[in-house]
Amino acid sequence: MKILITGCNGQLGNEIQLLEKEHSEHQWFNTDVGELDITDQLAIEQFIQEKQIDGIVNCAAYTAVDKAESDKELCTTLNTVAPAYLAAAIEKRGGWMIQISTDYVFDGSKHTPYVETDTPCPDSVYGSTKLAGEFGVQKFCRNTMIIRTAWLYSTFGNNFVKTMIRLGNERPELGVIFDQIGTPTYARDLAQVILTAIEKGIRPGVYHFSNEGVISWYDFTKAIHRIAGNSSCHVRPLHTSEYPTPAKRPAYSVLDKTKIKETYDIEIPYWEESLKDCIEKL
């Protein structure tokens, strides 16, 4: 197959590129804005037709959650409009698409893990634009797989794990939110399940994926420092109200992964095992 990866310079895009070497039977087109502007509908259609693309993994997105509150136009263009362009273009070739979405499509008012059939209720510009993006890709490409994920980190780019390691080395004390509950996702694990879906065949629909387990940002930080060998920084638990942000975060966004595990016959690593693997690579 000829497969287009958008947003190849991001955390997930970089992890997919590392795994592509194990799947050399396919031809991979790794693009970021320099190679393909996904906000340009004509450029997308020309690229997909000229390269005879069979499938798309859209890793590109506007992910600055707080900034999105005052930058709604660009956030909408990247998270809602562009994915629809990609979906419409690949549908013309009878191809497939994997769209990456987010736990922020939920407001976090539940107290049990979210399943794919739960009604979305986003509470931020970021969440609303990503949900609209889900609707768009499903509307324009019949063979679309949507994967909602959460708390993404990796050895690439800027993310919570790398920030906490840096701040832990720089400061004697940190305050971290303890009343927002979810599950981290190692981008390498998400990349692996995407490759598995491609190999076993895209089965359209919405899926949830994160690592296994449940944790708060505070507990996650404590684990990061412990595994990274930092014992000098005192981590203090904060209420969300003590750390106001422009965008509202879900208080509880644990995702139920039963559907993707049963559909693709996979086991998902526990969050701490994956965190250790990432920190060892760092």
Coordinates of N, CA and C in Angstrom, one line a residue, residues 61-278:
A61 N -2.6 18.1 14.0 CA -3.7 18.7 14.7 C -3.2 19.9 15.4
Y62 N -4.1 20.8 15.8 CA -3.9 21.9 16.7 C -4.1 21.4 18.1
T63 N -3.0 21.3 18.9 CA -3.1 20.7 20.2 C -2.8 21.6 21.4
A64 N -2.6 22.9 21.1 CA -2.4 23.9 22.2 C -3.7 24.2 22.8
V65 N -4.1 23.4 23.8 CA -5.5 23.4 24.4 C -5.9 24.8 24.9
D66 N -5.0 25.4 25.7 CA -5.4 26.7 26.2 C -5.4 27.8 25.2
K67 N -4.4 27.8 24.3 CA -4.3 28.8 23.3 C -5.5 28.7 22.3
A68 N -6.0 27.5 22.2 CA -7.2 27.3 21.3 C -8.4 28.2 21.6
E69 N -8.5 28.5 22.9 CA -9.6 29.3 23.4 C -9.7 30.7 22.8
S70 N -8.5 31.2 22.4 CA -8.4 32.5 21.8 C -8.0 32.5 20.3
D71 N -7.8 31.3 19.8 CA -7.4 31.0 18.5 C -8.3 30.0 17.8
K72 N -9.6 30.3 17.9 CA -10.6 29.3 17.5 C -10.5 29.1 15.9
E73 N -10.3 30.1 15.2 CA -10.3 30.0 13.7 C -9.2 29.0 13.2
L74 N -8.0 29.2 13.6 CA -6.9 28.3 13.2 C -7.2 26.9 13.8
C75 N -7.6 26.8 15.0 CA -7.9 25.5 15.6 C -8.9 24.7 14.8
T76 N -10.0 25.5 14.4 CA -11.1 24.8 13.6 C -10.6 24.4 12.2
T77 N -9.7 25.2 11.6 CA -9.2 24.9 10.3 C -8.4 23.6 10.4
L78 N -7.5 23.5 11.4 CA -6.6 22.3 11.5 C -7.4 21.0 12.0
N79 N -8.3 21.2 12.9 CA -8.9 20.1 13.6 C -10.2 19.6 13.0
T80 N -10.9 20.5 12.2 CA -12.2 20.2 11.7 C -12.2 20.2 10.1
V81 N -11.7 21.3 9.6 CA -11.8 21.5 8.1 C -10.8 20.6 7.4
A82 N -9.5 20.6 7.8 CA -8.5 19.8 7.1 C -8.7 18.3 7.1
P83 N -9.1 17.7 8.3 CA -9.4 16.3 8.2 C -10.5 15.9 7.2
A84 N -11.5 16.8 7.1 CA -12.6 16.6 6.1 C -12.1 16.6 4.7
Y85 N -11.1 17.5 4.4 CA -10.5 17.6 3.1 C -9.8 16.3 2.8
L86 N -9.0 15.8 3.8 CA -8.3 14.5 3.6 C -9.2 13.4 3.3
A87 N -10.3 13.3 4.1 CA -11.3 12.2 4.0 C -11.9 12.2 2.6
A88 N -12.3 13.4 2.2 CA -13.0 13.5 0.9 C -12.1 13.1 -0.3
A89 N -10.8 13.5 -0.1 CA -9.8 13.1 -1.2 C -9.5 11.6 -1.3
I90 N -9.4 11.0 -0.1 CA -9.1 9.6 -0.1 C -10.3 8.7 -0.5
E91 N -11.5 9.2 -0.2 CA -12.7 8.5 -0.6 C -12.8 8.4 -2.1
K92 N -12.3 9.4 -2.8 CA -12.4 9.4 -4.3 C -11.5 8.2 -4.8
R93 N -10.5 7.8 -4.1 CA -9.7 6.7 -4.5 C -10.1 5.3 -3.9
G94 N -11.2 5.4 -3.1 CA -11.7 4.2 -2.5 C -10.8 3.7 -1.3
G95 N -10.1 4.7 -0.7 CA -9.1 4.4 0.3 C -9.7 4.4 1.7
W96 N -8.8 4.4 2.7 CA -9.2 4.4 4.1 C -8.4 5.5 4.8
M97 N -8.9 5.8 6.0 CA -8.3 6.9 6.8 C -8.4 6.5 8.3
I98 N -7.3 6.9 9.0 CA -7.3 6.8 10.5 C -7.2 8.2 11.0
Q99 N -8.1 8.6 11.8 CA -8.1 10.0 12.3 C -7.9 9.9 13.8
I100 N -6.9 10.6 14.3 CA -6.6 10.6 15.8 C -7.5 11.7 16.5
S101 N -8.2 11.3 17.5 CA -9.0 12.2 18.3 C -8.6 12.2 19.7
T102 N -9.5 12.6 20.6 CA -9.1 12.9 22.0 C -10.1 12.6 23.0
D103 N -9.7 12.4 24.3 CA -10.6 12.3 25.4 C -11.3 13.6 25.7
Y104 N -10.9 14.7 25.2 CA -11.5 16.0 25.4 C -12.8 16.2 24.7
V105 N -13.3 15.2 23.9 CA -14.6 15.2 23.4 C -15.7 15.0 24.5
F106 N -15.2 14.5 25.7 CA -16.0 14.4 26.9 C -15.8 15.4 27.9
D107 N -16.8 15.8 28.7 CA -16.6 16.8 29.7 C -16.1 16.3 31.0
G108 N -16.0 15.0 31.2 CA -15.4 14.4 32.4 C -16.3 14.3 33.6
S109 N -17.6 14.3 33.3 CA -18.6 14.3 34.4 C -19.0 12.8 34.8
K110 N -18.5 11.9 34.0 CA -18.7 10.5 34.4 C -17.8 10.0 35.5
H111 N -18.1 8.9 36.1 CA -17.2 8.3 37.1 C -16.8 6.9 36.8
T112 N -17.2 6.4 35.6 CA -16.7 5.1 35.1 C -16.1 5.3 33.7
P113 N -15.3 4.4 33.3 CA -14.6 4.7 32.0 C -15.5 4.9 30.8
Y114 N -15.1 5.9 30.0 CA -15.9 6.2 28.8 C -15.8 5.1 27.7
V115 N -17.0 4.7 27.2 CA -17.0 3.8 26.1 C -17.4 4.6 24.8
E116 N -17.2 4.0 23.7 CA -17.3 4.7 22.4 C -18.7 5.1 22.1
T117 N -19.7 4.5 22.8 CA -21.1 4.9 22.5 C -21.6 6.0 23.5
D118 N -20.8 6.4 24.4 CA -21.2 7.5 25.3 C -21.3 8.8 24.5
T119 N -22.3 9.6 24.8 CA -22.5 10.8 24.0 C -21.4 11.9 24.3
P120 N -20.7 12.3 23.3 CA -19.7 13.3 23.5 C -20.3 14.7 24.0
C121 N -19.5 15.4 24.8 CA -20.0 16.6 25.4 C -18.7 17.5 25.7
P122 N -18.1 18.0 24.6 CA -16.8 18.7 24.8 C -17.0 20.0 25.6
D123 N -16.0 20.4 26.4 CA -16.1 21.6 27.2 C -15.0 22.6 26.9
S124 N -14.4 22.5 25.7 CA -13.4 23.4 25.3 C -13.4 23.6 23.8
V125 N -12.7 24.6 23.3 CA -12.6 24.8 21.8 C -11.9 23.6 21.2
Y126 N -10.8 23.2 21.8 CA -10.0 22.1 21.3 C -10.9 20.8 21.2
G127 N -11.6 20.5 22.3 CA -12.5 19.3 22.3 C -13.6 19.4 21.2
S128 N -14.2 20.6 21.1 CA -15.3 20.8 20.1 C -14.8 20.7 18.7
T129 N -13.6 21.2 18.4 CA -13.1 21.1 17.0 C -12.7 19.7 16.7
K130 N -12.2 19.0 17.7 CA -11.8 17.6 17.4 C -13.0 16.7 17.2
L131 N -14.1 17.0 17.9 CA -15.4 16.2 17.7 C -16.0 16.5 16.4
A132 N -16.0 17.8 16.0 CA -16.4 18.2 14.6 C -15.6 17.5 13.6
G133 N -14.3 17.4 13.8 CA -13.4 16.6 12.9 C -13.8 15.2 12.8
E134 N -14.2 14.5 13.9 CA -14.7 13.2 13.8 C -15.9 13.0 12.9
F135 N -16.8 14.0 13.1 CA -18.1 13.9 12.2 C -17.7 14.1 10.8
G136 N -16.8 15.0 10.5 CA -16.4 15.3 9.1 C -15.8 14.2 8.4
V137 N -14.8 13.5 9.0 CA -14.1 12.4 8.4 C -15.1 11.2 8.2
Q138 N -16.0 11.0 9.1 CA -17.0 9.9 8.9 C -18.0 10.2 7.8
K139 N -18.3 11.5 7.7 CA -19.2 11.9 6.6 C -18.6 11.7 5.2
F140 N -17.3 12.1 5.1 CA -16.7 12.1 3.7 C -15.9 10.9 3.3
C141 N -15.6 10.0 4.3 CA -14.9 8.8 4.0 C -15.5 7.6 4.7
R142 N -16.1 6.7 4.0 CA -16.8 5.6 4.6 C -15.9 4.6 5.4
N143 N -14.7 4.5 4.9 CA -13.7 3.5 5.5 C -12.8 4.3 6.5
T144 N -13.4 4.9 7.5 CA -12.6 5.7 8.5 C -12.6 5.1 9.9
M145 N -11.5 5.0 10.5 CA -11.3 4.6 11.8 C -10.9 5.8 12.7
I146 N -11.6 6.1 13.7 CA -11.3 7.2 14.6 C -10.7 6.6 15.9
I147 N -9.5 7.0 16.3 CA -9.0 6.6 17.6 C -8.8 7.7 18.5
R148 N -9.6 7.7 19.6 CA -9.5 8.7 20.7 C -8.5 8.3 21.7
T149 N -7.6 9.2 22.0 CA -6.5 8.9 22.9 C -6.4 10.0 23.9
A150 N -5.4 9.8 24.9 CA -5.4 10.8 26.0 C -3.9 10.9 26.6
W151 N -3.6 12.1 27.1 CA -2.4 12.3 27.9 C -1.1 11.7 27.1
L152 N -1.0 12.1 25.9 CA 0.0 11.6 25.0 C 1.4 12.1 25.4
Y153 N 2.4 11.2 25.4 CA 3.8 11.6 25.6 C 4.7 10.7 24.8
S154 N 6.0 11.1 24.6 CA 7.0 10.2 23.9 C 8.3 10.9 24.2
T155 N 9.3 10.3 23.5 CA 10.7 10.9 23.6 C 10.8 12.1 22.6
F156 N 9.8 12.3 21.8 CA 9.8 13.4 20.8 C 9.0 14.6 21.3
G157 N 9.4 15.8 20.8 CA 8.6 17.0 21.1 C 8.4 17.4 22.5
N158 N 7.5 18.3 22.8 CA 7.2 18.8 24.1 C 6.1 18.0 24.7
N159 N 6.2 17.5 25.9 CA 5.1 16.8 26.5 C 5.2 16.8 28.1
F160 N 4.3 16.3 28.7 CA 4.2 16.4 30.2 C 5.4 15.7 30.9
V161 N 5.7 14.5 30.4 CA 6.8 13.7 31.0 C 8.1 14.5 30.9
K162 N 8.5 15.0 29.7 CA 9.7 15.7 29.6 C 9.7 17.0 30.4
T163 N 8.6 17.7 30.5 CA 8.5 18.9 31.3 C 8.6 18.6 32.8
M164 N 8.0 17.6 33.3 CA 8.1 17.2 34.7 C 9.6 16.8 35.1
I165 N 10.2 16.1 34.2 CA 11.6 15.8 34.4 C 12.5 17.0 34.5
R166 N 12.3 17.9 33.5 CA 13.1 19.2 33.5 C 12.8 20.0 34.8
L167 N 11.5 20.2 35.1 CA 11.2 21.0 36.3 C 11.6 20.4 37.6
G168 N 11.6 19.1 37.6 CA 12.0 18.4 38.8 C 13.5 18.6 39.1
N169 N 14.3 18.8 38.0 CA 15.7 19.0 38.1 C 16.0 20.5 38.4
E170 N 15.0 21.4 38.1 CA 15.3 22.8 38.2 C 14.7 23.4 39.5
R171 N 13.7 22.8 40.0 CA 13.0 23.4 41.2 C 13.0 22.5 42.4
P172 N 13.0 23.1 43.6 CA 12.9 22.2 44.8 C 11.5 21.8 45.1
E173 N 10.5 22.4 44.5 CA 9.1 22.1 44.8 C 8.2 22.3 43.5
L174 N 7.2 21.4 43.3 CA 6.3 21.6 42.2 C 4.8 21.3 42.8
G175 N 3.9 22.1 42.2 CA 2.5 21.8 42.5 C 1.8 21.2 41.3
V176 N 1.1 20.1 41.5 CA 0.5 19.4 40.3 C -0.9 19.0 40.7
I177 N -1.8 19.1 39.7 CA -3.2 18.8 39.9 C -3.4 17.3 40.3
F178 N -4.2 17.1 41.3 CA -4.5 15.8 41.8 C -6.0 15.3 41.6
D179 N -6.8 16.3 41.2 CA -8.3 15.9 41.0 C -8.7 15.9 39.6
Q180 N -7.8 15.6 38.7 CA -8.1 15.3 37.3 C -7.5 13.9 37.0
I181 N -8.4 13.0 36.7 CA -8.1 11.5 36.6 C -8.2 11.0 35.2
G182 N -7.2 10.3 34.8 CA -7.2 9.7 33.4 C -6.1 8.6 33.3
T183 N -5.6 8.5 32.0 CA -4.6 7.5 31.8 C -3.6 8.0 30.8
P184 N -2.3 8.0 31.0 CA -1.3 8.4 30.1 C -1.3 7.4 28.9
T185 N -0.8 7.9 27.8 CA -0.6 7.1 26.6 C 0.8 7.4 26.0
Y186 N 1.6 6.3 25.9 CA 2.9 6.3 25.3 C 2.7 6.3 23.8
A187 N 3.1 7.3 23.1 CA 2.9 7.4 21.6 C 3.4 6.2 20.9
R188 N 4.5 5.6 21.4 CA 5.0 4.4 20.7 C 3.9 3.3 20.7
D189 N 3.2 3.1 21.9 CA 2.2 2.1 21.9 C 1.0 2.4 21.0
L190 N 0.6 3.7 20.9 CA -0.4 4.1 20.0 C 0.0 3.8 18.5
A191 N 1.2 4.2 18.2 CA 1.8 3.9 16.9 C 1.7 2.4 16.5
Q192 N 2.0 1.6 17.5 CA 2.0 0.2 17.3 C 0.6 -0.3 16.9
V193 N -0.4 0.2 17.7 CA -1.7 -0.3 17.4 C -2.3 0.2 16.1
I194 N -1.8 1.4 15.6 CA -2.1 1.9 14.3 C -1.6 1.0 13.2
L195 N -0.3 0.6 13.4 CA 0.3 -0.3 12.4 C -0.4 -1.7 12.4
T196 N -0.8 -2.1 13.6 CA -1.6 -3.4 13.7 C -2.9 -3.3 12.9
A197 N -3.6 -2.2 13.1 CA -4.9 -2.0 12.4 C -4.7 -1.9 10.9
I198 N -3.6 -1.3 10.4 CA -3.3 -1.3 9.0 C -3.1 -2.7 8.5
E199 N -2.3 -3.5 9.2 CA -2.0 -4.8 8.8 C -3.2 -5.8 8.8
K200 N -4.0 -5.6 9.8 CA -5.1 -6.5 9.9 C -6.4 -6.0 9.2
G201 N -6.3 -4.8 8.7 CA -7.4 -4.2 8.0 C -8.2 -3.2 8.8
I202 N -8.5 -2.1 8.2 CA -9.2 -1.0 8.8 C -10.7 -1.4 9.0
R203 N -11.2 -1.4 10.2 CA -12.6 -1.6 10.5 C -13.2 -0.3 11.0
P204 N -14.0 0.3 10.1 CA -14.6 1.6 10.4 C -15.3 1.7 11.8
G205 N -15.2 2.9 12.3 CA -15.8 3.2 13.6 C -15.0 4.0 14.6
V206 N -15.5 4.2 15.8 CA -14.8 5.0 16.8 C -14.2 4.0 17.8
Y207 N -12.9 4.2 18.2 CA -12.2 3.3 19.1 C -11.5 4.2 20.2
H208 N -11.4 3.6 21.4 CA -10.6 4.3 22.4 C -9.3 3.6 22.7
F209 N -8.2 4.4 22.9 CA -6.9 3.8 23.2 C -6.1 4.7 24.1
S210 N -5.7 4.1 25.2 CA -4.6 4.7 26.1 C -3.9 3.5 26.7
N211 N -3.0 3.7 27.5 CA -2.4 2.6 28.3 C -3.4 2.2 29.3
E212 N -3.1 1.0 29.9 CA -4.0 0.5 31.0 C -3.7 1.2 32.3
G213 N -4.8 1.2 33.2 CA -4.6 1.8 34.5 C -5.3 3.1 34.6
V214 N -5.3 3.7 35.8 CA -5.9 4.9 36.1 C -5.1 5.7 37.1
I215 N -4.9 7.0 36.8 CA -4.0 7.8 37.6 C -4.3 9.3 37.6
S216 N -3.9 10.1 38.5 CA -4.0 11.5 38.5 C -2.7 12.1 37.9
W217 N -2.8 13.4 37.6 CA -1.5 14.1 37.1 C -0.5 14.2 38.2
Y218 N -1.0 14.3 39.5 CA -0.1 14.3 40.6 C 0.7 13.0 40.8
D219 N -0.1 11.9 40.8 CA 0.5 10.6 40.9 C 1.4 10.3 39.7
F220 N 1.0 10.7 38.5 CA 1.9 10.5 37.3 C 3.2 11.2 37.5
T221 N 3.2 12.5 38.0 CA 4.4 13.2 38.3 C 5.3 12.5 39.3
K222 N 4.7 12.0 40.4 CA 5.5 11.3 41.4 C 6.2 10.1 40.8
A223 N 5.5 9.4 39.9 CA 6.1 8.2 39.2 C 7.2 8.6 38.3
I224 N 7.0 9.7 37.5 CA 8.0 10.2 36.6 C 9.3 10.5 37.4
H225 N 9.2 11.2 38.5 CA 10.4 11.6 39.3 C 11.0 10.3 39.9
R226 N 10.2 9.4 40.3 CA 10.8 8.2 40.9 C 11.5 7.4 39.9
I227 N 10.9 7.2 38.7 CA 11.6 6.4 37.7 C 12.8 7.1 37.1
A228 N 12.7 8.4 37.0 CA 13.9 9.2 36.5 C 15.0 9.4 37.5
G229 N 14.7 8.9 38.8 CA 15.7 9.0 39.8 C 15.9 10.4 40.5
N230 N 14.8 11.2 40.4 CA 14.8 12.5 41.0 C 14.1 12.4 42.4
S231 N 14.9 12.5 43.5 CA 14.3 12.5 44.8 C 14.4 13.8 45.5
S232 N 14.9 14.8 44.9 CA 15.1 16.1 45.6 C 13.9 17.1 45.4
C233 N 13.0 16.9 44.5 CA 11.9 17.8 44.2 C 10.7 17.3 45.0
H234 N 10.1 18.2 45.8 CA 8.9 17.9 46.5 C 7.7 18.2 45.6
V235 N 6.8 17.2 45.4 CA 5.6 17.4 44.6 C 4.4 17.6 45.5
R236 N 3.7 18.7 45.3 CA 2.6 19.1 46.1 C 1.3 18.9 45.4
P237 N 0.2 18.3 45.9 CA -1.0 18.1 45.2 C -1.8 19.4 45.2
L238 N -2.4 19.8 44.0 CA -3.2 21.0 43.8 C -4.6 20.6 43.4
H239 N -5.6 21.4 43.9 CA -6.9 21.3 43.3 C -6.9 22.1 42.0
T240 N -7.8 21.7 41.1 CA -7.9 22.3 39.8 C -8.2 23.8 40.0
S241 N -9.0 24.2 41.0 CA -9.3 25.6 41.3 C -8.1 26.4 41.6
E242 N -7.0 25.7 42.1 CA -5.8 26.5 42.5 C -4.9 26.8 41.3
Y243 N -5.2 26.1 40.1 CA -4.4 26.3 38.9 C -5.3 26.6 37.7
P244 N -5.9 27.8 37.7 CA -6.9 28.1 36.6 C -6.2 28.2 35.3
T245 N -6.9 27.7 34.2 CA -6.4 27.7 32.9 C -7.5 28.2 31.9
P246 N -7.2 28.8 30.8 CA -8.2 29.3 29.8 C -9.2 28.2 29.4
A247 N -8.7 26.9 29.2 CA -9.5 25.8 28.7 C -9.9 24.9 29.9
K248 N -11.1 24.5 30.0 CA -11.5 23.6 31.0 C -11.1 22.2 30.7
R249 N -10.5 21.5 31.6 CA -10.1 20.1 31.4 C -11.2 19.1 32.0
P250 N -11.3 17.9 31.4 CA -12.2 16.9 32.0 C -11.7 16.4 33.4
A251 N -12.5 16.4 34.4 CA -12.0 15.9 35.7 C -11.8 14.4 35.7
Y252 N -12.5 13.7 34.8 CA -12.4 12.2 34.7 C -12.5 11.9 33.2
S253 N -11.4 11.3 32.7 CA -11.4 11.0 31.2 C -10.8 9.6 31.0
V254 N -11.0 8.7 31.8 CA -10.5 7.3 31.6 C -11.3 6.7 30.5
L255 N -10.6 6.1 29.5 CA -11.2 5.5 28.3 C -11.2 4.0 28.5
D256 N -12.4 3.4 28.1 CA -12.5 2.0 28.1 C -12.0 1.5 26.8
K257 N -11.0 0.5 26.8 CA -10.3 0.1 25.6 C -10.8 -1.3 25.1
T258 N -11.9 -1.8 25.7 CA -12.4 -3.1 25.3 C -12.6 -3.4 23.8
K259 N -13.2 -2.4 23.2 CA -13.5 -2.5 21.7 C -12.3 -2.7 20.9
I260 N -11.3 -1.9 21.1 CA -10.1 -2.0 20.2 C -9.3 -3.3 20.6
K261 N -9.3 -3.7 21.8 CA -8.6 -4.9 22.2 C -9.2 -6.1 21.6
E262 N -10.6 -6.2 21.6 CA -11.3 -7.3 21.0 C -11.2 -7.3 19.5
T263 N -11.4 -6.2 18.9 CA -11.4 -6.1 17.4 C -10.1 -6.5 16.8
Y264 N -8.9 -6.1 17.4 CA -7.6 -6.3 16.9 C -6.8 -7.3 17.7
D265 N -7.4 -8.0 18.7 CA -6.8 -9.0 19.5 C -5.4 -8.6 20.0
I266 N -5.4 -7.4 20.7 CA -4.2 -6.9 21.2 C -4.2 -6.8 22.8
E267 N -3.0 -6.8 23.4 CA -2.9 -6.5 24.8 C -2.3 -5.1 24.9
I268 N -2.7 -4.3 25.8 CA -2.2 -3.0 26.0 C -1.4 -2.9 27.3
P269 N -0.2 -2.3 27.2 CA 0.7 -2.3 28.3 C 0.2 -1.4 29.4
Y270 N 0.5 -1.7 30.7 CA 0.2 -0.9 31.9 C 1.0 0.4 31.7
W271 N 0.4 1.5 32.2 CA 1.0 2.9 32.0 C 2.4 3.0 32.5
E272 N 2.7 2.3 33.7 CA 4.0 2.5 34.3 C 5.1 1.7 33.6
E273 N 4.7 0.6 33.0 CA 5.7 -0.1 32.1 C 6.1 0.7 30.9
S274 N 5.1 1.3 30.3 CA 5.4 2.2 29.1 C 6.2 3.4 29.5
L275 N 5.9 4.0 30.7 CA 6.6 5.2 31.2 C 8.1 4.8 31.4
K276 N 8.3 3.7 32.0 CA 9.7 3.2 32.3 C 10.5 3.1 30.9
D277 N 9.8 2.5 29.9 CA 10.4 2.3 28.6 C 10.8 3.7 28.0
C278 N 9.9 4.6 28.1 CA 10.1 6.0 27.5 C 11.3 6.7 28.2

